Tab-separated table of C-alpha atoms in Angstrom:
chain	number	residue	atom	x	y	z
W	1	MET	CA	20.259	-30.494	-56.417
W	2	ASP	CA	17.901	-28.355	-54.339
W	3	ASN	CA	16.452	-30.996	-52.046
W	4	LYS	CA	16.648	-34.668	-51.215
W	5	ASP	CA	13.650	-35.420	-53.418
W	6	SER	CA	15.617	-34.571	-56.553
W	7	LYS	CA	17.399	-37.939	-56.106
W	8	GLN	CA	20.314	-36.812	-58.220
W	9	LEU	CA	23.025	-39.443	-58.390
W	10	ILE	CA	26.665	-38.453	-58.523
W	11	ASN	CA	29.170	-40.962	-59.875
W	12	TRP	CA	32.820	-40.482	-60.695
W	13	GLU	CA	36.040	-42.396	-61.112
W	14	ILE	CA	39.401	-41.118	-59.984
W	15	GLU	CA	42.945	-42.444	-59.758
W	16	ILE	CA	44.626	-41.513	-56.496
W	17	GLY	CA	48.388	-41.095	-56.360
W	18	MET	CA	49.398	-43.315	-53.449
W	19	ILE	CA	52.853	-41.771	-53.125
W	20	THR	CA	51.918	-38.163	-53.828
W	21	ASN	CA	48.660	-37.972	-51.829
W	22	ILE	CA	49.385	-37.313	-48.148
W	23	GLY	CA	45.842	-38.373	-47.203
W	24	VAL	CA	46.387	-41.845	-48.670
W	25	ILE	CA	49.806	-42.210	-47.029
W	26	ARG	CA	48.283	-41.225	-43.684
W	27	GLU	CA	45.464	-43.789	-44.019
W	28	VAL	CA	47.838	-46.603	-45.046
W	29	PHE	CA	50.056	-45.766	-42.069
W	30	LYS	CA	47.002	-45.890	-39.782
W	31	VAL	CA	46.210	-49.423	-40.998
W	32	PHE	CA	49.751	-50.539	-40.151
W	33	ALA	CA	49.632	-48.691	-36.823
W	34	ILE	CA	46.351	-50.376	-35.838
W	35	ALA	CA	47.721	-53.770	-36.848
W	36	SER	CA	50.823	-53.068	-34.734
W	37	ALA	CA	48.839	-51.756	-31.772
W	38	ILE	CA	46.685	-54.873	-31.416
W	39	PRO	CA	49.570	-57.156	-30.337
W	40	ALA	CA	50.992	-54.352	-28.158
W	41	VAL	CA	47.668	-53.989	-26.304
W	42	PHE	CA	47.477	-57.771	-25.921
W	43	VAL	CA	50.968	-57.856	-24.351
W	44	PHE	CA	50.042	-54.929	-22.069
W	45	ILE	CA	46.940	-56.810	-20.863
W	46	LEU	CA	49.027	-59.915	-20.173
W	47	TRP	CA	51.502	-57.798	-18.202
W	48	ALA	CA	48.649	-56.247	-16.213
W	49	LEU	CA	47.162	-59.657	-15.392
W	50	ASP	CA	50.555	-61.058	-14.429
W	51	GLY	CA	51.635	-58.010	-12.460
W	52	PHE	CA	53.813	-55.392	-14.091
W	53	PRO	CA	57.531	-56.165	-14.061
W	54	GLU	CA	59.464	-53.816	-11.795
W	55	ILE	CA	61.960	-53.052	-14.519
W	56	ILE	CA	61.017	-53.213	-18.166
W	57	ASP	CA	63.603	-55.295	-19.948
W	58	LEU	CA	65.743	-53.526	-22.561
W	59	LYS	CA	64.678	-56.281	-24.956
W	60	ASP	CA	61.060	-55.066	-24.647
W	61	SER	CA	62.128	-51.529	-25.580
W	62	LYS	CA	64.002	-52.856	-28.606
W	63	ASN	CA	60.935	-54.854	-29.651
W	64	PHE	CA	58.765	-51.738	-29.386
W	65	ILE	CA	61.204	-49.739	-31.531
W	66	LEU	CA	61.330	-52.648	-33.995
W	67	LEU	CA	57.516	-52.643	-34.154
W	68	ILE	CA	57.491	-48.924	-35.025
W	69	PHE	CA	60.222	-49.482	-37.623
W	70	ILE	CA	58.271	-52.379	-39.206
W	71	THR	CA	55.153	-50.184	-39.324
W	72	ILE	CA	56.983	-47.413	-41.196
W	73	ILE	CA	58.810	-49.787	-43.563
W	74	GLY	CA	55.600	-51.761	-44.153
W	75	THR	CA	53.742	-48.588	-45.116
W	76	VAL	CA	56.437	-47.603	-47.611
W	77	LEU	CA	56.695	-51.139	-49.063
W	78	LEU	CA	52.928	-51.456	-49.468
W	79	ILE	CA	52.789	-48.178	-51.360
W	80	LEU	CA	55.728	-49.155	-53.579
W	81	LEU	CA	54.413	-52.681	-54.255
W	82	THR	CA	50.949	-51.502	-55.192
W	83	GLY	CA	52.156	-48.779	-57.548
W	84	ASN	CA	51.366	-45.105	-57.454
W	85	LYS	CA	47.833	-45.226	-58.852
W	86	TYR	CA	44.769	-46.458	-56.991
W	87	PRO	CA	41.633	-46.419	-59.202
W	88	ILE	CA	38.384	-45.765	-57.325
W	89	ARG	CA	34.748	-45.273	-58.254
W	90	TYR	CA	32.314	-43.387	-56.031
W	91	GLU	CA	28.527	-43.578	-56.161
W	92	ILE	CA	26.473	-41.019	-54.233
W	93	THR	CA	22.754	-41.639	-53.755
W	94	PRO	CA	20.203	-40.036	-51.407
W	95	GLN	CA	20.789	-42.980	-49.025
W	96	GLY	CA	24.590	-42.951	-48.859
W	97	VAL	CA	27.914	-43.111	-50.645
W	98	THR	CA	29.828	-46.153	-51.869
W	99	PHE	CA	33.596	-46.342	-52.341
W	100	ILE	CA	34.436	-49.059	-54.888
W	101	THR	CA	37.916	-50.323	-55.696
W	102	LEU	CA	37.945	-50.919	-59.439
W	103	ASP	CA	38.442	-54.505	-60.651
W	104	LYS	CA	41.898	-53.937	-62.124
W	105	ARG	CA	43.115	-52.940	-58.674
W	106	LYS	CA	40.993	-55.315	-56.598
W	107	LYS	CA	42.808	-58.441	-57.831
W	108	LYS	CA	46.220	-56.971	-57.009
W	109	ASN	CA	45.020	-55.908	-53.547
W	110	LYS	CA	43.704	-59.399	-52.765
W	111	ILE	CA	47.027	-60.970	-53.766
W	112	ILE	CA	49.033	-58.517	-51.643
W	113	ALA	CA	46.696	-58.980	-48.653
W	114	LEU	CA	46.949	-62.785	-48.953
W	115	LEU	CA	50.757	-62.580	-49.165
W	116	LEU	CA	50.837	-60.410	-46.028
W	117	ILE	CA	48.642	-62.884	-44.149
W	118	LEU	CA	50.732	-65.894	-45.251
W	119	LEU	CA	54.033	-64.132	-44.549
W	120	GLY	CA	52.824	-63.046	-41.131
W	121	ALA	CA	51.630	-66.560	-40.290
W	122	ALA	CA	54.901	-68.127	-41.498
W	123	LYS	CA	57.048	-65.652	-39.540
W	124	ASN	CA	54.749	-65.649	-36.492
W	125	ASN	CA	54.177	-61.912	-37.047
W	126	PRO	CA	50.694	-60.775	-35.949
W	127	THR	CA	51.326	-57.288	-37.384
W	128	ALA	CA	51.598	-58.617	-40.943
W	129	VAL	CA	48.571	-60.895	-40.459
W	130	GLY	CA	46.483	-58.024	-39.049
W	131	THR	CA	47.531	-55.667	-41.833
W	132	GLY	CA	46.633	-58.249	-44.473
W	133	LEU	CA	43.229	-58.855	-42.897
W	134	LEU	CA	42.496	-55.123	-42.640
W	135	ALA	CA	43.620	-54.532	-46.230
W	136	SER	CA	41.491	-57.364	-47.610
W	137	SER	CA	38.378	-56.111	-45.823
W	138	ARG	CA	38.505	-52.579	-47.267
W	139	GLN	CA	37.964	-53.195	-51.018
W	140	ASN	CA	34.524	-51.548	-51.026
W	141	MET	CA	32.878	-49.378	-48.418
W	142	TYR	CA	29.371	-48.012	-47.973
W	143	THR	CA	28.491	-45.137	-45.660
W	144	ASN	CA	24.867	-44.343	-44.843
W	145	TRP	CA	24.225	-40.590	-44.577
W	146	LYS	CA	22.240	-41.108	-41.349
W	147	LYS	CA	25.350	-42.491	-39.631
W	148	VAL	CA	27.684	-39.620	-40.586
W	149	LYS	CA	28.568	-37.627	-37.462
W	150	LYS	CA	31.505	-35.587	-38.746
W	151	VAL	CA	32.536	-34.200	-42.155
W	152	ILE	CA	36.142	-33.090	-42.650
W	153	TYR	CA	36.639	-31.020	-45.788
W	154	HIS	CA	40.236	-30.661	-47.013
W	155	LYS	CA	39.847	-27.928	-49.611
W	156	LYS	CA	43.418	-27.974	-50.965
W	157	ARG	CA	43.503	-31.782	-51.195
W	158	ARG	CA	39.995	-31.887	-52.691
W	159	SER	CA	38.965	-34.611	-50.259
W	160	ILE	CA	36.003	-35.019	-47.932
W	161	SER	CA	36.227	-37.425	-44.983
W	162	LEU	CA	32.991	-38.862	-43.638
W	163	VAL	CA	33.297	-40.151	-40.073
W	164	ALA	CA	30.381	-42.389	-39.116
W	165	SER	CA	28.944	-43.197	-35.697
W	166	ASP	CA	30.630	-46.629	-35.810
W	167	MET	CA	34.006	-44.825	-36.216
W	168	THR	CA	34.471	-45.922	-39.841
W	169	LYS	CA	35.887	-43.317	-42.176
W	170	ASN	CA	35.078	-43.030	-45.877
W	171	ILE	CA	37.259	-40.537	-47.746
W	172	LEU	CA	35.867	-39.020	-50.930
W	173	PHE	CA	38.695	-37.993	-53.240
W	174	CYS	CA	37.375	-35.498	-55.773
W	175	ASN	CA	38.697	-33.757	-58.849
W	176	GLU	CA	38.684	-30.038	-59.489
W	177	GLU	CA	35.507	-30.238	-61.578
W	178	ASN	CA	33.282	-32.064	-59.079
W	179	VAL	CA	34.547	-31.161	-55.594
W	180	LYS	CA	31.955	-28.401	-55.051
W	181	GLU	CA	29.096	-30.585	-56.294
W	182	VAL	CA	30.170	-33.467	-54.042
W	183	PHE	CA	30.643	-31.180	-51.027
W	184	ASN	CA	27.170	-29.669	-51.577
W	185	ALA	CA	25.667	-33.172	-51.795
W	186	VAL	CA	27.377	-34.208	-48.559
W	187	ARG	CA	26.068	-31.114	-46.764
W	188	LEU	CA	22.578	-31.716	-48.172
W	189	TYR	CA	22.413	-35.365	-47.135
W	190	CYS	CA	23.963	-34.988	-43.675
W	191	PRO	CA	23.206	-31.433	-42.484
W	192	LYS	CA	23.445	-32.371	-38.782
W	193	ALA	CA	26.997	-33.680	-39.099
W	194	ARG	CA	29.700	-31.515	-37.555
W	195	LEU	CA	31.698	-29.776	-40.303
W	196	ILE	CA	35.444	-29.224	-40.015
W	197	GLU	CA	37.142	-27.315	-42.824
W	198	LYS	CA	40.902	-27.536	-43.232
């Protein structure tokens, strides 16, 4: 693949270990953290509009600790419920890269996301609802090379994170045989992106 005109396509399938891959655990935790942060920000805004209380109630501190605890437990439960393997297919073209959750996994993900949404609605828990909505929206993901602003290459993990201008992140999990080819393609298609090697 010497230049963009060669239009070489790179496709591969890989099963990611959800329990053994620290990158996956970190991303799942981020989803829970974002879902937990949304209600916290909302409460903070309400406090600001109403005038901050002089003394923060101990109950509020307990709720904050409970929110962190639910985030951690939720991350662990999601990983355990979904099993250790997450089958993915990647398709690299001269225009961009697509992350595709394979069908056998997609159905299970939709069920788990729906259960989280229903459970959150029944228990009046916006964290569970938000997590379910975020999980259901991330079955497939496309990243256009022109939008990639930062490339993070984790050599030991054989993963390449593409951070786009809209702050979305597409992580390419590679195997030992194709990691160099994929990395070279990423550098070819987005040479202006800032490269961080870890």
